[in-house]
């Protein structure tokens, strides 16, 4: 009897997304994200001490659910 480990993609095990990961999941350019952020349309981000941004996966999922309701 062999036991195989369940393979969960790395992006689903991480609770924070980089901006590049966010853009990749939505299929948008980084410039589009920057435009949305400037207009207040991007999801809430956390700014790390080094200046990089992260988006909590739960916030990303809420953001996408809200877009579904609007459409």
PDB file of C-alpha atoms in Angstrom:
ATOM      1  CA  UNK A   1       0.000   0.000   0.000  1.00  0.00           C
ATOM      2  CA  UNK A   2       1.654   3.194  -1.132  1.00  0.00           C
ATOM      3  CA  UNK A   3       0.784   6.581   0.217  1.00  0.00           C
ATOM      4  CA  UNK A   4       1.143   9.532  -2.063  1.00  0.00           C
ATOM      5  CA  UNK A   5       1.476  12.989  -0.633  1.00  0.00           C
ATOM      6  CA  UNK A   6      -1.204  15.396  -1.707  1.00  0.00           C
ATOM      7  CA  UNK A   7       0.354  17.955  -4.022  1.00  0.00           C
ATOM      8  CA  UNK A   8      -0.989  21.421  -3.327  1.00  0.00           C
ATOM      9  CA  UNK A   9       0.356  24.181  -5.573  1.00  0.00           C
ATOM     10  CA  UNK A  10       2.710  26.521  -3.705  1.00  0.00           C
ATOM     11  CA  UNK A  11       0.484  29.519  -4.444  1.00  0.00           C
ATOM     12  CA  UNK A  12      -2.372  27.962  -2.478  1.00  0.00           C
ATOM     13  CA  UNK A  13      -0.291  27.146   0.569  1.00  0.00           C
ATOM     14  CA  UNK A  14       1.030  30.670   0.962  1.00  0.00           C
ATOM     15  CA  UNK A  15      -1.095  33.188   2.794  1.00  0.00           C
ATOM     16  CA  UNK A  16       0.488  36.206   1.072  1.00  0.00           C
ATOM     17  CA  UNK A  17       0.835  36.983  -2.632  1.00  0.00           C
ATOM     18  CA  UNK A  18       3.465  39.153  -4.220  1.00  0.00           C
ATOM     19  CA  UNK A  19       2.229  41.761  -6.673  1.00  0.00           C
ATOM     20  CA  UNK A  20       3.708  39.688  -9.510  1.00  0.00           C
ATOM     21  CA  UNK A  21       1.750  36.618  -8.339  1.00  0.00           C
ATOM     22  CA  UNK A  22      -1.435  38.707  -8.105  1.00  0.00           C
ATOM     23  CA  UNK A  23      -0.900  40.021 -11.636  1.00  0.00           C
ATOM     24  CA  UNK A  24      -0.145  36.534 -12.948  1.00  0.00           C
ATOM     25  CA  UNK A  25      -3.333  35.088 -11.419  1.00  0.00           C
ATOM     26  CA  UNK A  26      -5.419  37.820 -13.064  1.00  0.00           C
ATOM     27  CA  UNK A  27      -3.445  37.918 -16.304  1.00  0.00           C
ATOM     28  CA  UNK A  28      -2.749  41.640 -16.031  1.00  0.00           C
ATOM     29  CA  UNK A  29       0.376  43.741 -16.449  1.00  0.00           C
ATOM     30  CA  UNK A  30       2.149  45.241 -13.446  1.00  0.00           C
ATOM     31  CA  UNK A  31       1.371  48.693 -14.886  1.00  0.00           C
ATOM     32  CA  UNK A  32      -2.348  47.849 -14.700  1.00  0.00           C
ATOM     33  CA  UNK A  33      -1.978  46.942 -11.035  1.00  0.00           C
ATOM     34  CA  UNK A  34      -0.124  50.210 -10.398  1.00  0.00           C
ATOM     35  CA  UNK A  35      -2.909  52.121 -12.167  1.00  0.00           C
ATOM     36  CA  UNK A  36      -5.607  50.347 -10.118  1.00  0.00           C
ATOM     37  CA  UNK A  37      -3.666  51.075  -6.926  1.00  0.00           C
ATOM     38  CA  UNK A  38      -3.322  54.772  -7.807  1.00  0.00           C
ATOM     39  CA  UNK A  39      -7.087  54.923  -8.440  1.00  0.00           C
ATOM     40  CA  UNK A  40      -7.925  53.023  -5.228  1.00  0.00           C
ATOM     41  CA  UNK A  41      -9.265  49.995  -7.123  1.00  0.00           C
ATOM     42  CA  UNK A  42      -6.601  47.447  -6.128  1.00  0.00           C
ATOM     43  CA  UNK A  43      -6.980  45.183  -3.102  1.00  0.00           C
ATOM     44  CA  UNK A  44      -5.557  46.279   0.237  1.00  0.00           C
ATOM     45  CA  UNK A  45      -1.790  45.702   0.383  1.00  0.00           C
ATOM     46  CA  UNK A  46       0.767  45.392   3.158  1.00  0.00           C
ATOM     47  CA  UNK A  47       4.046  47.227   2.657  1.00  0.00           C
ATOM     48  CA  UNK A  48       7.135  45.401   3.885  1.00  0.00           C
ATOM     49  CA  UNK A  49      10.082  47.269   5.431  1.00  0.00           C
ATOM     50  CA  UNK A  50      11.981  46.856   2.134  1.00  0.00           C
ATOM     51  CA  UNK A  51       9.146  48.606   0.257  1.00  0.00           C
ATOM     52  CA  UNK A  52       7.738  45.514  -1.448  1.00  0.00           C
ATOM     53  CA  UNK A  53       3.981  44.967  -1.383  1.00  0.00           C
ATOM     54  CA  UNK A  54       2.109  41.818  -0.396  1.00  0.00           C
ATOM     55  CA  UNK A  55      -1.572  40.940  -0.717  1.00  0.00           C
ATOM     56  CA  UNK A  56      -3.142  38.565   1.764  1.00  0.00           C
ATOM     57  CA  UNK A  57      -4.709  35.628  -0.093  1.00  0.00           C
ATOM     58  CA  UNK A  58      -7.953  36.033   1.866  1.00  0.00           C
ATOM     59  CA  UNK A  59      -8.112  39.688   0.762  1.00  0.00           C
ATOM     60  CA  UNK A  60      -7.507  38.596  -2.834  1.00  0.00           C
ATOM     61  CA  UNK A  61     -10.357  36.084  -2.620  1.00  0.00           C
ATOM     62  CA  UNK A  62     -12.723  38.689  -1.105  1.00  0.00           C
ATOM     63  CA  UNK A  63     -11.669  41.163  -3.804  1.00  0.00           C
ATOM     64  CA  UNK A  64     -12.498  38.666  -6.553  1.00  0.00           C
ATOM     65  CA  UNK A  65     -15.834  37.740  -4.930  1.00  0.00           C
ATOM     66  CA  UNK A  66     -16.784  41.421  -4.769  1.00  0.00           C
ATOM     67  CA  UNK A  67     -16.054  41.777  -8.483  1.00  0.00           C
ATOM     68  CA  UNK A  68     -18.355  38.842  -9.237  1.00  0.00           C
ATOM     69  CA  UNK A  69     -21.210  40.546  -7.380  1.00  0.00           C
ATOM     70  CA  UNK A  70     -20.740  43.767  -9.343  1.00  0.00           C
ATOM     71  CA  UNK A  71     -20.774  42.116 -12.765  1.00  0.00           C
TER      72      UNK A  71
END
